[in-house]
Amino acid sequence: MKLLVTGGAGFIGSNFVLYMLKKHPDYQIVNVDALTYAGNLENLKSIENNPNHVFVKADIRDAAKMDELMGQGIDVVVNFAAESHVDRSIMEPDVFVKTNVLGTQVLLDAAQKHNISKFVQVSTDEVYGTLGDTGLFSETTPLAPNSPYSASKAGGDLLVRAYHETFGLPVNITRCSNNYGPYQFPEKLIPLMISKALADEQLPIYGDGLNIRDWLYVEDHCSAIDLVIHKGRNGEVYNIGGNNERTNLHIVKTILEQLDKSESLMTYVQDRPGHDRRYGIDPTKTMTELGWKPAHSFETGIQETIRWYLDNKEWWTRIQSGAYQDYYAKQYGTRLGDRA
Ligand code: NAD
Ligand code: TYD
């Protein structure tokens, strides 16, 4: 099987590429990533000599390039490429619409032209908006996005749906809850708090800290997408989550406790505008239809994650200093010439 993975140098995309090459060593992966600030080829160091992994630096909005790549015998497209950080979307919505909506449409056009046998759109539970104290998001919950990020993801999802309904493109949409684990960019809650705690800096908690997210270890997200590729019914949406709802305060206190740091580092700051109060996924359909089950509990997953950030301090300090962005030129510059 030959996969085109977009955004495969980001957090979940790189975990997915590593997971798939381990699980299916004979699969071929073409990994397309624009290497925005969030893309980091150092995540893929362990497979840089694997002949079944080819990295291409390109933007998913580049229609000619996507057409060329999909014309090379691609069976399955998995679209991770996105602008993904809510706070950035509040400061700069424009690039979110360009990548998450227009980029998705460019990929859909190329996939349709080349008769791709499956297009998997990796979406988010955030398209459903926010929950009150009770209830869970199911696949039929109406879309009600509240941030420019989630609105742009919902826009992408609706185009994916439309290409299925109108042109018969074989698609699936996955909507997963918050991920955590190795290689997450240290702007998101868990790696940010780990890095700040280790530096004895203040940990910024938005609002009252009682917003709830439903956390899933990234490898469990990858295993669900693998099942969707192989068993997902065309046109269907699959929600992915492991029933791990926690308040932000719980997360931050767990990190401080495991790092043996004082809770006095916690600092309440002004709330995020439009801050969704609670997310909670009902994963019943994905579990019963596809036979998916998460392998990690939150308690073991968070311990492993903290351990990974402790053991890989160089990885995130190179992000903080900007040095990670030199890696592409060093690794690929001379090999790819002007394609770099
Ligand atoms: P990320 O920001 O870590 O990675 C995104 C990747 O996409 C980066 O490597 C970046 O360089 C690349 N990219 C951005 N714009 C591009 C463009 N125009 N062309 C090509 N590549 C481009 O994001 P992530 O956390 O790994 O999320 C991956 C996907 O999963 C996103 O679609 C996101 O909406 C979805 N998702 C994320 C979470 C989460 O908790 N992180 C949860 C559910 C769903
Ligand atoms: P984040 O990791 O940005 O993911 P998302 O907003 O997509 O769920 O944030 C997770 C939660 O943590 C969210 O409720 C906002 C909160 N948060 C803070 O309290 N402080 C921070 O510095 C950050 C980045 C997030």
GROMACS .gro file of C-alpha atoms and ligand atoms in nm:
model
  409
    1MET     CA    1   0.000   0.000   0.000
    2LYS     CA    2   0.125   0.349  -0.083
    3LEU     CA    3   0.017   0.633   0.144
    4LEU     CA    4   0.040   1.006   0.101
    5VAL     CA    5   0.060   1.152   0.451
    6THR     CA    6   0.034   1.530   0.480
    7GLY     CA    7   0.166   1.713   0.785
    8GLY     CA    8   0.387   1.415   0.868
    9ALA     CA    9   0.656   1.631   1.030
   10GLY     CA   10   0.415   1.763   1.291
   11PHE     CA   11   0.322   1.611   1.624
   12ILE     CA   12   0.057   1.353   1.536
   13GLY     CA   13   0.165   1.310   1.173
   14SER     CA   14   0.521   1.213   1.267
   15ASN     CA   15   0.396   0.973   1.535
   16PHE     CA   16   0.165   0.824   1.269
   17VAL     CA   17   0.443   0.778   1.013
   18LEU     CA   18   0.662   0.606   1.274
   19TYR     CA   19   0.370   0.390   1.389
   20MET     CA   20   0.275   0.281   1.037
   21LEU     CA   21   0.629   0.193   0.926
   22LYS     CA   22   0.666  -0.020   1.239
   23LYS     CA   23   0.328  -0.188   1.205
   24HIS     CA   24   0.337  -0.229   0.826
   25PRO     CA   25   0.708  -0.231   0.726
   26ASP     CA   26   0.621  -0.300   0.361
   27TYR     CA   27   0.398   0.009   0.320
   28GLN     CA   28   0.540   0.306   0.133
   29ILE     CA   29   0.486   0.654   0.271
   30VAL     CA   30   0.520   0.981   0.084
   31ASN     CA   31   0.532   1.244   0.356
   32VAL     CA   32   0.437   1.595   0.244
   33ASP     CA   33   0.490   1.882   0.481
   34ALA     CA   34   0.547   2.255   0.431
   35LEU     CA   35   0.765   2.268   0.746
   36THR     CA   36   0.589   2.562   0.904
   37TYR     CA   37   0.705   2.652   1.256
   38ALA     CA   38   0.521   2.333   1.373
   39GLY     CA   39   0.696   2.095   1.136
   40ASN     CA   40   1.014   1.934   1.266
   41LEU     CA   41   1.203   1.677   1.064
   42GLU     CA   42   1.403   1.585   1.371
   43ASN     CA   43   1.093   1.388   1.474
   44LEU     CA   44   1.169   1.150   1.186
   45LYS     CA   45   1.542   1.106   1.241
   46SER     CA   46   1.501   0.736   1.322
   47ILE     CA   47   1.364   0.663   0.972
   48GLU     CA   48   1.575   0.897   0.762
   49ASN     CA   49   1.741   0.601   0.590
   50ASN     CA   50   1.425   0.395   0.549
   51PRO     CA   51   1.364   0.355   0.173
   52ASN     CA   52   0.989   0.323   0.235
   53HIS     CA   53   0.971   0.682   0.362
   54VAL     CA   54   1.011   0.972   0.122
   55PHE     CA   55   0.990   1.327   0.251
   56VAL     CA   56   0.872   1.606   0.021
   57LYS     CA   57   0.874   1.966   0.135
   58ALA     CA   58   0.560   2.114  -0.018
   59ASP     CA   59   0.248   2.308   0.068
   60ILE     CA   60  -0.086   2.129   0.039
   61ARG     CA   61  -0.221   2.441  -0.134
   62ASP     CA   62   0.018   2.381  -0.424
   63ALA     CA   63  -0.228   2.218  -0.666
   64ALA     CA   64   0.030   2.125  -0.932
   65LYS     CA   65   0.251   1.955  -0.674
   66MET     CA   66  -0.035   1.765  -0.511
   67ASP     CA   67  -0.149   1.653  -0.856
   68GLU     CA   68   0.202   1.533  -0.940
   69LEU     CA   69   0.241   1.345  -0.610
   70MET     CA   70  -0.097   1.175  -0.621
   71GLY     CA   71  -0.029   1.071  -0.979
   72GLN     CA   72   0.251   0.847  -0.851
   73GLY     CA   73   0.034   0.550  -0.759
   74ILE     CA   74  -0.098   0.669  -0.423
   75ASP     CA   75  -0.368   0.443  -0.272
   76VAL     CA   76  -0.456   0.631   0.047
   77VAL     CA   77  -0.432   0.994   0.155
   78VAL     CA   78  -0.422   1.083   0.525
   79ASN     CA   79  -0.452   1.457   0.577
   80PHE     CA   80  -0.293   1.578   0.901
   81ALA     CA   81  -0.157   1.905   0.758
   82ALA     CA   82  -0.316   2.196   0.939
   83GLU     CA   83  -0.263   2.500   1.146
   84SER     CA   84  -0.353   2.352   1.483
   85HIS     CA   85  -0.314   2.598   1.769
   86VAL     CA   86  -0.628   2.775   1.894
   87ASP     CA   87  -0.440   3.073   2.044
   88ARG     CA   88  -0.263   3.140   1.714
   89SER     CA   89  -0.598   3.120   1.531
   90ILE     CA   90  -0.730   3.401   1.751
   91MET     CA   91  -0.430   3.617   1.659
   92GLU     CA   92  -0.413   3.522   1.290
   93PRO     CA   93  -0.723   3.347   1.147
   94ASP     CA   94  -0.620   3.400   0.784
   95VAL     CA   95  -0.362   3.121   0.755
   96PHE     CA   96  -0.603   2.877   0.926
   97VAL     CA   97  -0.861   2.924   0.651
   98LYS     CA   98  -0.596   2.903   0.381
   99THR     CA   99  -0.445   2.575   0.500
  100ASN     CA  100  -0.733   2.401   0.675
  101VAL     CA  101  -1.007   2.486   0.423
  102LEU     CA  102  -0.840   2.572   0.090
  103GLY     CA  103  -0.556   2.321   0.139
  104THR     CA  104  -0.807   2.043   0.206
  105GLN     CA  105  -0.998   2.132  -0.111
  106VAL     CA  106  -0.678   2.118  -0.320
  107LEU     CA  107  -0.605   1.770  -0.183
  108LEU     CA  108  -0.962   1.656  -0.250
  109ASP     CA  109  -0.941   1.768  -0.613
  110ALA     CA  110  -0.616   1.578  -0.667
  111ALA     CA  111  -0.750   1.270  -0.487
  112GLN     CA  112  -1.060   1.267  -0.704
  113LYS     CA  113  -0.862   1.311  -1.026
  114HIS     CA  114  -0.635   1.018  -0.942
  115ASN     CA  115  -0.906   0.780  -0.814
  116ILE     CA  116  -0.758   0.750  -0.467
  117SER     CA  117  -0.912   0.453  -0.286
  118LYS     CA  118  -0.939   0.627   0.054
  119PHE     CA  119  -0.912   0.986   0.174
  120VAL     CA  120  -0.890   1.018   0.552
  121GLN     CA  121  -0.945   1.365   0.691
  122VAL     CA  122  -0.794   1.394   1.039
  123SER     CA  123  -1.025   1.630   1.219
  124THR     CA  124  -1.096   1.723   1.577
  125ASP     CA  125  -1.371   1.706   1.839
  126GLU     CA  126  -1.343   2.086   1.858
  127VAL     CA  127  -1.572   2.115   1.552
  128TYR     CA  128  -1.862   2.015   1.781
  129GLY     CA  129  -1.811   2.321   2.001
  130THR     CA  130  -1.844   2.300   2.376
  131LEU     CA  131  -2.035   2.076   2.620
  132GLY     CA  132  -2.210   2.162   2.943
  133ASP     CA  133  -2.168   1.951   3.254
  134THR     CA  134  -2.324   1.640   3.099
  135GLY     CA  135  -2.336   1.458   2.765
  136LEU     CA  136  -2.072   1.355   2.510
  137PHE     CA  137  -1.998   1.434   2.145
  138SER     CA  138  -2.128   1.165   1.909
  139GLU     CA  139  -2.077   1.156   1.531
  140THR     CA  140  -2.425   1.310   1.488
  141THR     CA  141  -2.370   1.604   1.725
  142PRO     CA  142  -2.425   1.923   1.518
  143LEU     CA  143  -2.112   2.117   1.426
  144ALA     CA  144  -2.084   2.439   1.632
  145PRO     CA  145  -1.721   2.553   1.622
  146ASN     CA  146  -1.626   2.847   1.845
  147SER     CA  147  -1.268   2.938   1.746
  148PRO     CA  148  -1.123   3.030   1.406
  149TYR     CA  149  -0.923   2.704   1.435
  150SER     CA  150  -1.225   2.481   1.488
  151ALA     CA  151  -1.431   2.675   1.232
  152SER     CA  152  -1.162   2.619   0.970
  153LYS     CA  153  -1.144   2.248   1.057
  154ALA     CA  154  -1.524   2.226   1.027
  155GLY     CA  155  -1.499   2.395   0.685
  156GLY     CA  156  -1.249   2.131   0.574
  157ASP     CA  157  -1.473   1.852   0.704
  158LEU     CA  158  -1.773   1.985   0.515
  159LEU     CA  159  -1.576   1.988   0.189
  160VAL     CA  160  -1.467   1.628   0.252
  161ARG     CA  161  -1.830   1.533   0.306
  162ALA     CA  162  -1.935   1.722  -0.010
  163TYR     CA  163  -1.675   1.546  -0.228
  164HIS     CA  164  -1.816   1.216  -0.108
  165GLU     CA  165  -2.179   1.311  -0.167
  166THR     CA  166  -2.120   1.490  -0.499
  167PHE     CA  167  -1.836   1.299  -0.661
  168GLY     CA  168  -1.844   0.968  -0.474
  169LEU     CA  169  -1.490   1.013  -0.335
  170PRO     CA  170  -1.427   0.737  -0.077
  171VAL     CA  171  -1.367   0.938   0.239
  172ASN     CA  172  -1.363   0.911   0.617
  173ILE     CA  173  -1.346   1.188   0.872
  174THR     CA  174  -1.193   1.117   1.213
  175ARG     CA  175  -1.263   1.345   1.509
  176CYS     CA  176  -1.027   1.288   1.796
  177SER     CA  177  -1.001   1.452   2.136
  178ASN     CA  178  -0.685   1.625   2.267
  179ASN     CA  179  -0.367   1.426   2.206
  180TYR     CA  180  -0.054   1.418   2.416
  181GLY     CA  181   0.277   1.231   2.394
  182PRO     CA  182   0.624   1.254   2.236
  183TYR     CA  183   0.704   1.527   1.980
  184GLN     CA  184   0.420   1.764   2.074
  185PHE     CA  185   0.522   2.122   2.003
  186PRO     CA  186   0.585   2.301   2.333
  187GLU     CA  187   0.311   2.559   2.279
  188LYS     CA  188   0.034   2.313   2.372
  189LEU     CA  189  -0.074   2.266   2.733
  190ILE     CA  190   0.115   1.953   2.842
  191PRO     CA  191   0.461   2.010   2.687
  192LEU     CA  192   0.442   2.381   2.767
  193MET     CA  193   0.376   2.312   3.133
  194ILE     CA  194   0.649   2.045   3.152
  195SER     CA  195   0.910   2.277   2.999
  196LYS     CA  196   0.810   2.573   3.216
  197ALA     CA  197   0.806   2.364   3.533
  198LEU     CA  198   1.154   2.229   3.458
  199ALA     CA  199   1.277   2.587   3.412
  200ASP     CA  200   1.102   2.696   3.736
  201GLU     CA  201   0.900   2.949   3.536
  202GLN     CA  202   0.540   3.050   3.596
  203LEU     CA  203   0.276   2.813   3.452
  204PRO     CA  204   0.004   3.023   3.285
  205ILE     CA  205  -0.345   2.886   3.358
  206TYR     CA  206  -0.626   3.040   3.156
  207GLY     CA  207  -0.935   3.154   3.351
  208ASP     CA  208  -1.025   2.935   3.648
  209GLY     CA  209  -0.838   2.628   3.518
  210LEU     CA  210  -1.156   2.421   3.530
  211ASN     CA  211  -1.199   2.375   3.155
  212ILE     CA  212  -1.210   2.007   3.070
  213ARG     CA  213  -1.034   1.825   2.787
  214ASP     CA  214  -1.058   1.455   2.702
  215TRP     CA  215  -0.697   1.332   2.670
  216LEU     CA  216  -0.571   1.053   2.444
  217TYR     CA  217  -0.215   0.920   2.412
  218VAL     CA  218  -0.104   0.993   2.055
  219GLU     CA  219  -0.023   0.631   1.966
  220ASP     CA  220  -0.384   0.535   2.040
  221HIS     CA  221  -0.497   0.799   1.791
  222CYS     CA  222  -0.259   0.648   1.533
  223SER     CA  223  -0.393   0.296   1.586
  224ALA     CA  224  -0.748   0.423   1.535
  225ILE     CA  225  -0.656   0.592   1.205
  226ASP     CA  226  -0.488   0.270   1.089
  227LEU     CA  227  -0.818   0.089   1.150
  228VAL     CA  228  -1.016   0.360   0.971
  229ILE     CA  229  -0.791   0.323   0.664
  230HIS     CA  230  -0.850  -0.051   0.652
  231LYS     CA  231  -1.204  -0.090   0.784
  232GLY     CA  232  -1.379   0.248   0.774
  233ARG     CA  233  -1.705   0.253   0.580
  234ASN     CA  234  -1.691   0.515   0.306
  235GLY     CA  235  -1.855   0.845   0.392
  236GLU     CA  236  -1.853   0.778   0.767
  237VAL     CA  237  -1.731   0.992   1.055
  238TYR     CA  238  -1.547   0.821   1.344
  239ASN     CA  239  -1.502   0.984   1.684
  240ILE     CA  240  -1.184   0.886   1.872
  241GLY     CA  241  -1.134   0.927   2.246
  242GLY     CA  242  -1.047   0.725   2.552
  243ASN     CA  243  -1.289   0.864   2.817
  244ASN     CA  244  -1.015   1.056   2.996
  245GLU     CA  245  -1.174   1.386   3.089
  246ARG     CA  246  -0.955   1.598   3.313
  247THR     CA  247  -0.958   1.965   3.417
  248ASN     CA  248  -0.657   2.173   3.318
  249LEU     CA  249  -0.581   2.216   3.688
  250HIS     CA  250  -0.563   1.838   3.729
  251ILE     CA  251  -0.316   1.815   3.439
  252VAL     CA  252  -0.094   2.093   3.569
  253LYS     CA  253  -0.092   1.959   3.927
  254THR     CA  254  -0.008   1.609   3.801
  255ILE     CA  255   0.291   1.747   3.609
  256LEU     CA  256   0.414   1.952   3.905
  257GLU     CA  257   0.379   1.657   4.138
  258GLN     CA  258   0.569   1.420   3.908
  259LEU     CA  259   0.846   1.673   3.858
  260ASP     CA  260   0.856   1.747   4.230
  261LYS     CA  261   0.788   2.116   4.172
  262SER     CA  262   0.583   2.354   4.383
  263GLU     CA  263   0.222   2.445   4.303
  264SER     CA  264   0.322   2.804   4.370
  265LEU     CA  265   0.446   2.810   4.008
  266MET     CA  266   0.081   2.805   3.892
  267THR     CA  267  -0.026   3.149   3.773
  268TYR     CA  268  -0.382   3.235   3.674
  269VAL     CA  269  -0.392   3.454   3.364
  270GLN     CA  270  -0.665   3.615   3.155
  271ASP     CA  271  -0.893   3.360   2.992
  272ARG     CA  272  -0.878   3.269   2.623
  273PRO     CA  273  -1.162   3.444   2.432
  274GLY     CA  274  -1.436   3.197   2.333
  275HIS     CA  275  -1.269   2.931   2.551
  276ASP     CA  276  -1.461   2.602   2.514
  277ARG     CA  277  -1.555   2.475   2.858
  278ARG     CA  278  -1.565   2.102   2.811
  279TYR     CA  279  -1.491   1.836   2.548
  280GLY     CA  280  -1.591   1.472   2.588
  281ILE     CA  281  -1.597   1.206   2.317
  282ASP     CA  282  -1.831   0.910   2.283
  283PRO     CA  283  -1.605   0.656   2.102
  284THR     CA  284  -1.867   0.376   2.091
  285LYS     CA  285  -1.896   0.367   1.710
  286THR     CA  286  -1.519   0.344   1.654
  287MET     CA  287  -1.485   0.077   1.921
  288THR     CA  288  -1.775  -0.144   1.813
  289GLU     CA  289  -1.749  -0.102   1.435
  290LEU     CA  290  -1.371  -0.102   1.396
  291GLY     CA  291  -1.269  -0.296   1.708
  292TRP     CA  292  -1.052  -0.009   1.835
  293LYS     CA  293  -0.940   0.010   2.195
  294PRO     CA  294  -0.686   0.250   2.347
  295ALA     CA  295  -0.378   0.076   2.486
  296HIS     CA  296  -0.276   0.352   2.730
  297SER     CA  297  -0.453   0.476   3.041
  298PHE     CA  298  -0.414   0.844   3.119
  299GLU     CA  299  -0.208   0.764   3.429
  300THR     CA  300   0.051   0.558   3.241
  301GLY     CA  301   0.043   0.780   2.932
  302ILE     CA  302   0.117   1.100   3.121
  303GLN     CA  303   0.400   0.933   3.314
  304GLU     CA  304   0.557   0.807   2.991
  305THR     CA  305   0.515   1.149   2.834
  306ILE     CA  306   0.682   1.335   3.120
  307ARG     CA  307   0.964   1.081   3.109
  308TRP     CA  308   1.002   1.138   2.732
  309TYR     CA  309   1.033   1.516   2.776
  310LEU     CA  310   1.290   1.462   3.052
  311ASP     CA  311   1.490   1.223   2.833
  312ASN     CA  312   1.462   1.441   2.522
  313LYS     CA  313   1.537   1.784   2.658
  314GLU     CA  314   1.756   1.857   2.358
  315TRP     CA  315   1.459   1.806   2.123
  316TRP     CA  316   1.248   2.078   2.284
  317THR     CA  317   1.531   2.317   2.372
  318ARG     CA  318   1.627   2.315   2.002
  319ILE     CA  319   1.269   2.419   1.928
  320GLN     CA  320   1.286   2.695   2.184
  321SER     CA  321   1.611   2.826   2.032
  322GLY     CA  322   1.488   2.782   1.672
  323ALA     CA  323   1.782   2.548   1.590
  324TYR     CA  324   1.547   2.269   1.474
  325GLN     CA  325   1.466   2.469   1.163
  326ASP     CA  326   1.824   2.425   1.033
  327TYR     CA  327   1.784   2.049   1.023
  328TYR     CA  328   1.605   2.035   0.689
  329ALA     CA  329   1.880   2.223   0.507
  330LYS     CA  330   2.144   2.006   0.672
  331GLN     CA  331   1.970   1.677   0.606
  332TYR     CA  332   1.811   1.742   0.267
  333GLY     CA  333   1.963   2.062   0.125
  334THR     CA  334   2.249   1.902  -0.062
  335ARG     CA  335   2.047   1.595  -0.164
  336LEU     CA  336   1.752   1.782  -0.309
  337GLY     CA  337   1.930   2.083  -0.451
  338ASP     CA  338   1.680   2.352  -0.543
  339ARG     CA  339   1.386   2.140  -0.423
  340ALA     CA  340   1.502   2.233  -0.073
  341NAD     P1  341   0.094   2.022   1.434
  341NAD     O1  342   0.069   2.170   1.431
  341NAD     O2  343   0.190   1.965   1.531
  341NAD     O3  344   0.142   1.973   1.290
  341NAD     C1  345   0.087   2.023   1.171
  341NAD     C2  346   0.184   1.989   1.056
  341NAD     O4  347   0.124   2.036   0.934
  341NAD     C3  348   0.319   2.058   1.069
  341NAD     O5  349   0.423   1.965   1.044
  341NAD     C4  350   0.315   2.167   0.964
  341NAD     O6  351   0.444   2.197   0.908
  341NAD     C5  352   0.223   2.106   0.859
  341NAD     N1  353   0.155   2.206   0.776
  341NAD     C6  354   0.089   2.318   0.820
  341NAD     N2  355   0.042   2.386   0.714
  341NAD     C7  356   0.076   2.315   0.603
  341NAD     C8  357   0.053   2.334   0.465
  341NAD     N3  358  -0.013   2.440   0.418
  341NAD     N4  359   0.102   2.241   0.378
  341NAD     C9  360   0.171   2.133   0.424
  341NAD     N5  361   0.196   2.111   0.553
  341NAD    C10  362   0.149   2.202   0.642
  341NAD     O7  363  -0.050   1.958   1.450
  341NAD     P2  364  -0.093   1.821   1.522
  341NAD     O8  365  -0.123   1.849   1.663
  341NAD     O9  366   0.002   1.714   1.485
  341NAD    O10  367  -0.231   1.794   1.448
  341NAD    C11  368  -0.236   1.719   1.327
  341NAD    C12  369  -0.381   1.710   1.279
  341NAD    O11  370  -0.460   1.648   1.380
  341NAD    C13  371  -0.444   1.847   1.255
  341NAD    O12  372  -0.523   1.837   1.139
  341NAD    C14  373  -0.530   1.871   1.377
  341NAD    O13  374  -0.642   1.950   1.346
  341NAD    C15  375  -0.570   1.730   1.414
  341NAD     N6  376  -0.597   1.705   1.558
  341NAD    C16  377  -0.505   1.743   1.652
  341NAD    C17  378  -0.532   1.714   1.787
  341NAD    C18  379  -0.432   1.750   1.896
  341NAD    O14  380  -0.462   1.734   2.015
  341NAD     N7  381  -0.312   1.794   1.864
  341NAD    C19  382  -0.649   1.648   1.823
  341NAD    C20  383  -0.740   1.610   1.723
  341NAD    C21  384  -0.711   1.638   1.591
  342TYD     P1  385  -0.432   2.349   2.410
  342TYD     O1  386  -0.321   2.257   2.441
  342TYD     O2  387  -0.401   2.479   2.342
  342TYD     O3  388  -0.541   2.266   2.330
  342TYD     P2  389  -0.695   2.306   2.286
  342TYD     O4  390  -0.719   2.448   2.316
  342TYD     O5  391  -0.694   2.278   2.139
  342TYD     O6  392  -0.782   2.214   2.364
  342TYD     O7  393  -0.505   2.386   2.547
  342TYD     C1  394  -0.561   2.285   2.629
  342TYD     C2  395  -0.632   2.353   2.744
  342TYD     O8  396  -0.533   2.418   2.825
  342TYD     C3  397  -0.729   2.462   2.703
  342TYD     O9  398  -0.842   2.460   2.790
  342TYD     C4  399  -0.651   2.591   2.721
  342TYD     C5  400  -0.560   2.559   2.838
  342TYD     N1  401  -0.431   2.629   2.838
  342TYD     C6  402  -0.389   2.701   2.951
  342TYD    O10  403  -0.461   2.708   3.052
  342TYD     N2  404  -0.268   2.763   2.949
  342TYD     C7  405  -0.186   2.757   2.840
  342TYD    O11  406  -0.077   2.819   2.842
  342TYD     C8  407  -0.229   2.683   2.725
  342TYD     C9  408  -0.143   2.672   2.601
  342TYD    C10  409  -0.351   2.618   2.730
   0.00000   0.00000   0.00000
